[in-house]
């Protein structure tokens, strides 16, 4: 609601300021793309360009990045953003979460650069890399600037963070547009999936993206409604002990929302944190010892789970062998499709979770991303 009021106020301001001598571009009546769940971006349409705004998730009511998308490079645009000529023909992507969105809108072939190739699952990307059609731009947190400069993509898409990114700064200084994609900061899976519209705007494919998202949303909600009247909800624990710290999702995180939508009960559901909660083992054992299910396990088998830390065997979920991870689709080198195509398919992830929590409701569903530990 706050975002809609902000946009409406801006439109009223523009209309009120117009006069014959002012160089103001009039906004068309159908000028704002409908964004239903995501809070991280807006797309507005002007007569000569599109304005795509990335909202800062770390500072309320501030702008993280702004882009003016034009058909012709010579088109004049305001100075408060970066001008990018579209549709993009080539793009470097620093995160595997961008792949499936590009695939769904028919633009996967535009990817010419990726990061950390050994952590990629997508077979098409791997094949193109092996055929020297795609380069590895290096670590996503420290891009190989020289390689990217040689590649000369139309733009590089990266994840934004709450700190200055030296690599992105250098690319911009060298004339390579950087597109900041903050889908990972959204607090629900549907909100993350809606960033397909953001990516599509750089290819003039918003209508296609919108129709795809509507199908995803409807599929998600069709399953979600099945747990509406359930009285009994299993208690859920998440993650694992990593170097002395157990990172649990905060109560406002997308994982906590997923547990709720799938009909699970989560101890930290009333927490107001959107990120992770760093806990010690004793806190987790105290709060989750009797949990019914354990998801996002750090191991691929019960034996390995106990080998990581024998205290894992103290949890009820481990004793009853109700432990699951998201590693069903994974490469030998660690590329995990849950972190790639899963971003664009929250409906499938929800169905998997419902199969874990309420198998009686999902008898015809086969796990796609989820794997049960044996």
Short mmCIF file of C-alpha atoms in Angstrom, two decimals:
data_model
loop_
_atom_site.label_atom_id
_atom_site.label_comp_id
_atom_site.label_asym_id
_atom_site.label_seq_id
_atom_site.Cartn_x
_atom_site.Cartn_y
_atom_site.Cartn_z
CA UNK A 1 0.00 0.00 0.00
CA UNK A 2 2.84 2.41 0.90
CA UNK A 3 4.48 1.77 -2.48
CA UNK A 4 1.20 2.44 -4.34
CA UNK A 5 0.67 5.71 -2.45
CA UNK A 6 4.24 6.75 -3.27
CA UNK A 7 3.71 6.10 -6.99
CA UNK A 8 0.30 7.82 -6.99
CA UNK A 9 1.76 10.87 -5.25
CA UNK A 10 4.54 11.00 -7.83
CA UNK A 11 2.04 10.95 -10.71
CA UNK A 12 -0.01 13.72 -9.13
CA UNK A 13 3.18 15.74 -8.65
CA UNK A 14 4.11 15.38 -12.34
CA UNK A 15 0.66 16.39 -13.54
CA UNK A 16 0.59 19.38 -11.20
CA UNK A 17 4.00 20.59 -12.37
CA UNK A 18 3.35 20.44 -16.10
CA UNK A 19 3.35 23.63 -18.16
CA UNK A 20 4.04 24.50 -21.76
CA UNK A 21 7.64 25.49 -21.20
CA UNK A 22 8.59 22.63 -18.90
CA UNK A 23 10.28 19.62 -20.47
CA UNK A 24 8.17 17.02 -18.66
CA UNK A 25 7.20 13.69 -20.21
CA UNK A 26 3.54 12.85 -19.69
CA UNK A 27 2.79 9.48 -18.16
CA UNK A 28 0.29 7.38 -20.10
CA UNK A 29 -2.89 6.30 -18.37
CA UNK A 30 -1.73 2.68 -18.36
CA UNK A 31 1.73 3.64 -17.15
CA UNK A 32 2.55 1.38 -14.22
CA UNK A 33 3.03 -2.38 -14.43
CA UNK A 34 0.98 -4.20 -11.82
CA UNK A 35 3.20 -5.73 -9.14
CA UNK A 36 1.20 -7.90 -6.76
CA UNK A 37 3.67 -9.35 -4.24
CA UNK A 38 7.16 -7.94 -4.74
CA UNK A 39 8.17 -4.82 -2.87
CA UNK A 40 11.60 -4.41 -4.41
CA UNK A 41 10.92 -2.82 -7.80
CA UNK A 42 8.56 -0.73 -9.91
CA UNK A 43 8.18 -0.38 -13.68
CA UNK A 44 6.72 2.80 -15.19
CA UNK A 45 6.06 3.62 -18.85
CA UNK A 46 6.75 6.98 -20.47
CA UNK A 47 6.38 8.01 -24.09
CA UNK A 48 10.06 7.49 -24.95
CA UNK A 49 11.36 5.13 -22.26
CA UNK A 50 10.59 2.80 -19.38
CA UNK A 51 11.70 3.66 -15.89
CA UNK A 52 12.67 0.65 -13.76
CA UNK A 53 13.33 1.44 -10.11
CA UNK A 54 14.92 -0.91 -7.59
CA UNK A 55 13.79 -0.07 -4.06
CA UNK A 56 16.40 -0.22 -1.28
CA UNK A 57 15.35 -3.10 1.04
CA UNK A 58 17.72 -1.89 3.76
CA UNK A 59 16.54 1.74 3.89
CA UNK A 60 12.82 2.51 3.74
CA UNK A 61 11.57 4.82 0.97
CA UNK A 62 14.95 5.10 -0.72
CA UNK A 63 16.07 4.08 -4.20
CA UNK A 64 18.80 1.47 -4.63
CA UNK A 65 19.12 1.83 -8.42
CA UNK A 66 17.18 3.34 -11.30
CA UNK A 67 17.23 2.49 -15.00
CA UNK A 68 15.84 4.23 -18.06
CA UNK A 69 15.25 1.67 -20.81
CA UNK A 70 15.31 3.04 -24.34
CA UNK A 71 15.03 1.71 -27.87
CA UNK A 72 17.54 4.23 -29.23
CA UNK A 73 20.72 5.14 -27.39
CA UNK A 74 20.33 8.81 -28.36
CA UNK A 75 16.95 9.11 -26.60
CA UNK A 76 17.25 11.78 -23.86
CA UNK A 77 16.46 10.56 -20.33
CA UNK A 78 16.59 12.11 -16.84
CA UNK A 79 19.98 12.19 -15.14
CA UNK A 80 18.91 10.36 -11.98
CA UNK A 81 19.44 6.87 -13.41
CA UNK A 82 21.37 4.70 -15.86
CA UNK A 83 20.33 4.57 -19.50
CA UNK A 84 20.23 1.06 -21.02
CA UNK A 85 19.37 0.26 -24.63
CA UNK A 86 16.89 -2.60 -24.96
CA UNK A 87 16.08 -5.29 -25.79
CA UNK A 88 19.28 -6.79 -24.43
CA UNK A 89 21.10 -9.10 -26.82
CA UNK A 90 23.75 -10.33 -24.38
CA UNK A 91 23.95 -10.40 -20.60
CA UNK A 92 26.34 -11.57 -17.92
CA UNK A 93 24.57 -13.09 -14.92
CA UNK A 94 26.31 -13.31 -11.55
CA UNK A 95 23.61 -15.51 -10.00
CA UNK A 96 22.05 -18.80 -11.07
CA UNK A 97 18.69 -17.49 -9.86
CA UNK A 98 18.43 -15.52 -13.11
CA UNK A 99 18.63 -18.54 -15.42
CA UNK A 100 15.10 -19.91 -15.17
CA UNK A 101 13.49 -16.50 -15.52
CA UNK A 102 15.40 -15.97 -18.77
CA UNK A 103 14.48 -19.49 -19.90
CA UNK A 104 10.77 -18.92 -19.26
CA UNK A 105 10.69 -15.73 -21.34
CA UNK A 106 12.71 -17.37 -24.12
CA UNK A 107 15.94 -15.44 -23.61
CA UNK A 108 18.33 -17.99 -22.10
CA UNK A 109 20.48 -17.75 -25.23
CA UNK A 110 21.31 -14.13 -24.37
CA UNK A 111 23.52 -15.27 -21.46
CA UNK A 112 27.17 -14.89 -22.44
CA UNK A 113 28.79 -14.80 -18.99
CA UNK A 114 28.18 -16.61 -15.70
CA UNK A 115 29.87 -17.00 -12.33
CA UNK A 116 31.33 -20.07 -10.59
CA UNK A 117 30.59 -22.54 -13.39
CA UNK A 118 31.12 -25.61 -11.17
CA UNK A 119 28.14 -24.58 -9.03
CA UNK A 120 25.71 -24.41 -11.96
CA UNK A 121 23.03 -27.03 -12.58
CA UNK A 122 21.47 -25.83 -15.85
CA UNK A 123 22.52 -28.26 -18.61
CA UNK A 124 22.07 -25.70 -21.37
CA UNK A 125 24.42 -23.28 -19.65
CA UNK A 126 27.00 -26.01 -19.00
CA UNK A 127 26.86 -27.16 -22.62
CA UNK A 128 27.35 -23.64 -23.94
CA UNK A 129 30.27 -23.16 -21.56
CA UNK A 130 31.90 -26.37 -22.79
CA UNK A 131 31.45 -25.10 -26.36
CA UNK A 132 33.15 -21.80 -25.45
CA UNK A 133 29.93 -19.85 -26.03
CA UNK A 134 29.81 -18.66 -22.41
CA UNK A 135 32.65 -17.46 -20.19
CA UNK A 136 33.09 -17.80 -16.43
CA UNK A 137 33.29 -14.26 -15.02
CA UNK A 138 34.73 -15.54 -11.74
CA UNK A 139 33.46 -15.14 -8.20
CA UNK A 140 30.11 -13.30 -8.03
CA UNK A 141 31.45 -11.23 -5.10
CA UNK A 142 34.63 -10.31 -6.98
CA UNK A 143 34.08 -10.36 -10.72
CA UNK A 144 37.01 -10.71 -13.12
CA UNK A 145 36.73 -7.23 -14.59
CA UNK A 146 39.19 -7.90 -17.41
CA UNK A 147 37.18 -10.92 -18.61
CA UNK A 148 33.92 -8.97 -18.50
CA UNK A 149 35.49 -6.09 -20.43
CA UNK A 150 36.65 -8.50 -23.12
CA UNK A 151 33.15 -10.02 -23.24
CA UNK A 152 31.44 -6.62 -23.58
CA UNK A 153 27.91 -7.77 -22.71
CA UNK A 154 25.04 -5.30 -23.02
CA UNK A 155 24.71 -5.51 -19.22
CA UNK A 156 25.71 -7.56 -16.19
CA UNK A 157 23.02 -8.57 -13.68
CA UNK A 158 24.16 -8.94 -10.08
CA UNK A 159 22.60 -9.33 -6.65
CA UNK A 160 22.58 -6.14 -4.61
CA UNK A 161 23.91 -6.00 -1.06
CA UNK A 162 23.82 -3.54 1.81
CA UNK A 163 27.35 -2.35 1.09
CA UNK A 164 29.37 -0.91 -1.77
CA UNK A 165 30.25 -3.42 -4.48
CA UNK A 166 33.73 -2.58 -5.89
CA UNK A 167 33.32 -4.91 -8.89
CA UNK A 168 30.04 -3.32 -9.98
CA UNK A 169 31.50 0.15 -9.49
CA UNK A 170 34.44 -0.67 -11.77
CA UNK A 171 32.16 -2.12 -14.46
CA UNK A 172 30.02 1.02 -14.46
CA UNK A 173 33.13 3.22 -14.64
CA UNK A 174 34.18 1.20 -17.70
CA UNK A 175 30.87 1.74 -19.45
CA UNK A 176 29.25 -1.66 -18.79
CA UNK A 177 25.73 -1.29 -17.31
CA UNK A 178 25.13 -3.16 -14.06
CA UNK A 179 21.59 -4.28 -13.23
CA UNK A 180 20.98 -4.87 -9.53
CA UNK A 181 18.52 -7.69 -8.85
CA UNK A 182 17.41 -7.93 -5.20
CA UNK A 183 14.86 -10.75 -5.45
CA UNK A 184 16.64 -12.61 -2.65
CA UNK A 185 15.51 -9.94 -0.17
CA UNK A 186 11.79 -10.57 -0.73
CA UNK A 187 9.88 -12.22 2.12
CA UNK A 188 7.80 -14.75 0.18
CA UNK A 189 8.41 -17.20 -2.65
CA UNK A 190 5.73 -15.59 -4.81
CA UNK A 191 7.35 -12.18 -4.33
CA UNK A 192 10.69 -13.63 -5.43
CA UNK A 193 9.11 -15.28 -8.47
CA UNK A 194 7.49 -12.00 -9.52
CA UNK A 195 10.94 -10.64 -10.36
CA UNK A 196 10.45 -12.37 -13.69
CA UNK A 197 8.70 -9.13 -14.65
CA UNK A 198 11.78 -7.12 -13.68
CA UNK A 199 14.07 -9.23 -15.87
CA UNK A 200 11.52 -9.28 -18.71
CA UNK A 201 11.40 -5.47 -18.82
CA UNK A 202 14.95 -5.46 -20.22
CA UNK A 203 13.75 -7.62 -23.13
CA UNK A 204 10.36 -5.95 -23.76
CA UNK A 205 8.61 -9.12 -22.64
CA UNK A 206 6.58 -7.92 -19.66
CA UNK A 207 3.30 -9.27 -21.05
CA UNK A 208 4.75 -12.74 -21.45
CA UNK A 209 6.25 -12.56 -17.97
CA UNK A 210 2.97 -11.40 -16.47
CA UNK A 211 1.02 -14.30 -18.00
CA UNK A 212 3.66 -16.79 -16.80
CA UNK A 213 3.54 -15.37 -13.29
CA UNK A 214 -0.27 -15.55 -13.19
CA UNK A 215 -0.07 -19.29 -13.93
CA UNK A 216 2.55 -19.76 -11.19
CA UNK A 217 0.52 -17.76 -8.69
CA UNK A 218 -2.69 -19.64 -9.45
CA UNK A 219 -0.93 -23.00 -9.16
CA UNK A 220 0.58 -21.95 -5.81
CA UNK A 221 -2.74 -20.76 -4.41
CA UNK A 222 -4.59 -23.88 -5.61
CA UNK A 223 -2.34 -26.03 -3.43
CA UNK A 224 -2.17 -23.56 -0.56
CA UNK A 225 -5.94 -23.60 -0.09
CA UNK A 226 -5.84 -27.34 0.60
CA UNK A 227 -4.43 -26.74 4.09
CA UNK A 228 -6.90 -23.98 4.97
CA UNK A 229 -9.06 -26.04 7.33
CA UNK A 230 -6.42 -28.38 8.73
CA UNK A 231 -6.41 -28.42 12.52
CA UNK A 232 -3.19 -30.35 13.09
CA UNK A 233 0.08 -28.90 11.85
CA UNK A 234 3.43 -30.68 12.24
CA UNK A 235 6.22 -28.77 13.98
CA UNK A 236 9.18 -28.01 11.72
CA UNK A 237 12.90 -27.47 12.24
CA UNK A 238 15.25 -26.11 9.58
CA UNK A 239 18.91 -26.21 8.58
CA UNK A 240 21.93 -27.51 10.44
CA UNK A 241 24.88 -26.77 12.67
CA UNK A 242 27.63 -24.96 10.73
CA UNK A 243 30.94 -24.31 12.52
CA UNK A 244 29.21 -23.87 15.85
CA UNK A 245 26.31 -21.76 14.61
CA UNK A 246 22.87 -22.96 13.52
CA UNK A 247 21.27 -20.54 11.10
CA UNK A 248 17.47 -20.62 11.33
CA UNK A 249 15.17 -18.57 9.08
CA UNK A 250 13.66 -15.51 10.72
CA UNK A 251 9.91 -15.29 11.18
CA UNK A 252 9.51 -12.85 8.28
CA UNK A 253 11.71 -14.81 5.86
CA UNK A 254 10.46 -16.54 2.74
CA UNK A 255 11.24 -19.93 4.31
CA UNK A 256 9.07 -19.20 7.35
CA UNK A 257 6.31 -18.09 4.98
CA UNK A 258 6.72 -21.30 2.98
CA UNK A 259 6.37 -23.42 6.13
CA UNK A 260 3.17 -21.58 7.01
CA UNK A 261 1.70 -21.85 3.50
CA UNK A 262 2.49 -25.58 3.41
CA UNK A 263 0.69 -26.20 6.69
CA UNK A 264 3.61 -26.43 9.11
CA UNK A 265 4.14 -24.88 12.53
CA UNK A 266 7.45 -23.06 13.06
CA UNK A 267 8.76 -22.05 16.49
CA UNK A 268 10.08 -18.68 15.27
CA UNK A 269 6.94 -17.77 13.32
CA UNK A 270 6.34 -14.63 15.43
CA UNK A 271 9.90 -13.38 15.02
CA UNK A 272 10.21 -10.16 13.00
CA UNK A 273 13.53 -10.95 11.29
CA UNK A 274 13.54 -11.32 7.51
CA UNK A 275 17.04 -12.81 7.39
CA UNK A 276 18.63 -15.63 9.38
CA UNK A 277 18.79 -16.16 13.13
CA UNK A 278 22.27 -17.27 14.29
CA UNK A 279 21.65 -19.69 17.16
CA UNK A 280 23.81 -22.01 19.22
CA UNK A 281 23.17 -25.73 19.37
CA UNK A 282 21.70 -25.62 22.87
CA UNK A 283 19.04 -23.09 21.82
CA UNK A 284 18.04 -25.22 18.84
CA UNK A 285 17.92 -28.41 20.88
CA UNK A 286 15.79 -26.74 23.53
CA UNK A 287 13.26 -25.40 21.01
CA UNK A 288 13.24 -28.15 18.37
CA UNK A 289 14.06 -31.40 20.15
CA UNK A 290 10.50 -32.69 19.64
CA UNK A 291 9.91 -31.23 16.15
CA UNK A 292 8.04 -33.56 13.79
CA UNK A 293 9.99 -32.78 10.59
CA UNK A 294 13.45 -31.53 9.74
CA UNK A 295 13.88 -29.73 6.39
CA UNK A 296 16.92 -28.23 4.60
CA UNK A 297 19.24 -30.74 6.25
CA UNK A 298 22.96 -30.13 5.64
CA UNK A 299 23.57 -33.83 4.86
CA UNK A 300 22.47 -36.26 2.14
CA UNK A 301 22.00 -39.27 4.40
CA UNK A 302 21.10 -39.96 8.02
CA UNK A 303 24.51 -41.52 8.57
CA UNK A 304 26.30 -38.40 7.33
CA UNK A 305 23.99 -36.24 9.39
CA UNK A 306 25.11 -37.99 12.57
CA UNK A 307 28.74 -37.96 11.42
CA UNK A 308 28.60 -34.17 11.06
CA UNK A 309 27.55 -33.91 14.71
CA UNK A 310 26.45 -36.91 16.76
CA UNK A 311 24.14 -34.60 18.74
CA UNK A 312 21.91 -34.41 15.64
CA UNK A 313 20.65 -37.81 16.75
CA UNK A 314 19.05 -36.21 19.80
CA UNK A 315 16.29 -34.65 17.68
CA UNK A 316 12.98 -36.47 17.37
CA UNK A 317 12.88 -35.86 13.60
CA UNK A 318 16.21 -37.69 13.18
CA UNK A 319 15.07 -40.57 15.40
CA UNK A 320 11.87 -41.09 13.35
CA UNK A 321 13.74 -40.54 10.04
CA UNK A 322 11.67 -37.51 9.06
CA UNK A 323 14.62 -35.53 7.66
CA UNK A 324 14.65 -33.87 4.23
CA UNK A 325 16.87 -31.64 2.14
CA UNK A 326 16.57 -29.79 -1.18
CA UNK A 327 19.21 -31.83 -2.97
CA UNK A 328 17.23 -34.09 -5.29
CA UNK A 329 18.46 -32.21 -8.36
CA UNK A 330 22.17 -31.68 -7.87
CA UNK A 331 25.36 -32.12 -9.92
CA UNK A 332 28.51 -33.91 -8.83
CA UNK A 333 30.22 -30.55 -8.35
CA UNK A 334 27.45 -29.06 -6.22
CA UNK A 335 25.18 -27.29 -8.69
CA UNK A 336 21.73 -27.37 -7.09
CA UNK A 337 18.60 -26.76 -9.15
CA UNK A 338 16.62 -25.76 -6.06
CA UNK A 339 18.63 -22.52 -6.02
CA UNK A 340 18.25 -22.06 -9.79
CA UNK A 341 14.88 -23.01 -11.28
CA UNK A 342 13.27 -23.22 -7.83
CA UNK A 343 13.20 -19.41 -7.60
CA UNK A 344 10.82 -19.32 -10.57
CA UNK A 345 8.68 -22.27 -9.44
CA UNK A 346 7.39 -21.59 -5.92
CA UNK A 347 4.32 -23.66 -6.75
CA UNK A 348 6.46 -26.78 -7.12
CA UNK A 349 8.41 -26.04 -3.94
CA UNK A 350 5.13 -25.59 -2.06
CA UNK A 351 3.83 -28.90 -3.41
CA UNK A 352 7.04 -30.60 -2.25
CA UNK A 353 6.69 -29.12 1.24
CA UNK A 354 3.06 -30.12 1.46
CA UNK A 355 4.08 -33.65 0.47
CA UNK A 356 6.44 -33.62 3.48
CA UNK A 357 4.01 -32.08 5.98
CA UNK A 358 0.72 -33.52 4.74
CA UNK A 359 1.37 -36.49 2.41
CA UNK A 360 -2.30 -37.46 2.54
CA UNK A 361 -3.13 -34.28 0.61
CA UNK A 362 -0.48 -34.79 -2.09
CA UNK A 363 -0.74 -38.48 -2.97
CA UNK A 364 -0.21 -37.85 -6.70
CA UNK A 365 2.75 -35.51 -6.29
CA UNK A 366 6.32 -36.75 -6.67
CA UNK A 367 9.14 -34.82 -5.02
CA UNK A 368 10.87 -32.52 -7.51
CA UNK A 369 13.40 -30.60 -5.40
CA UNK A 370 13.04 -32.37 -2.06
CA UNK A 371 14.90 -35.54 -1.08
CA UNK A 372 14.23 -37.69 1.99
CA UNK A 373 17.32 -38.82 3.88
CA UNK A 374 17.78 -42.57 4.24
#
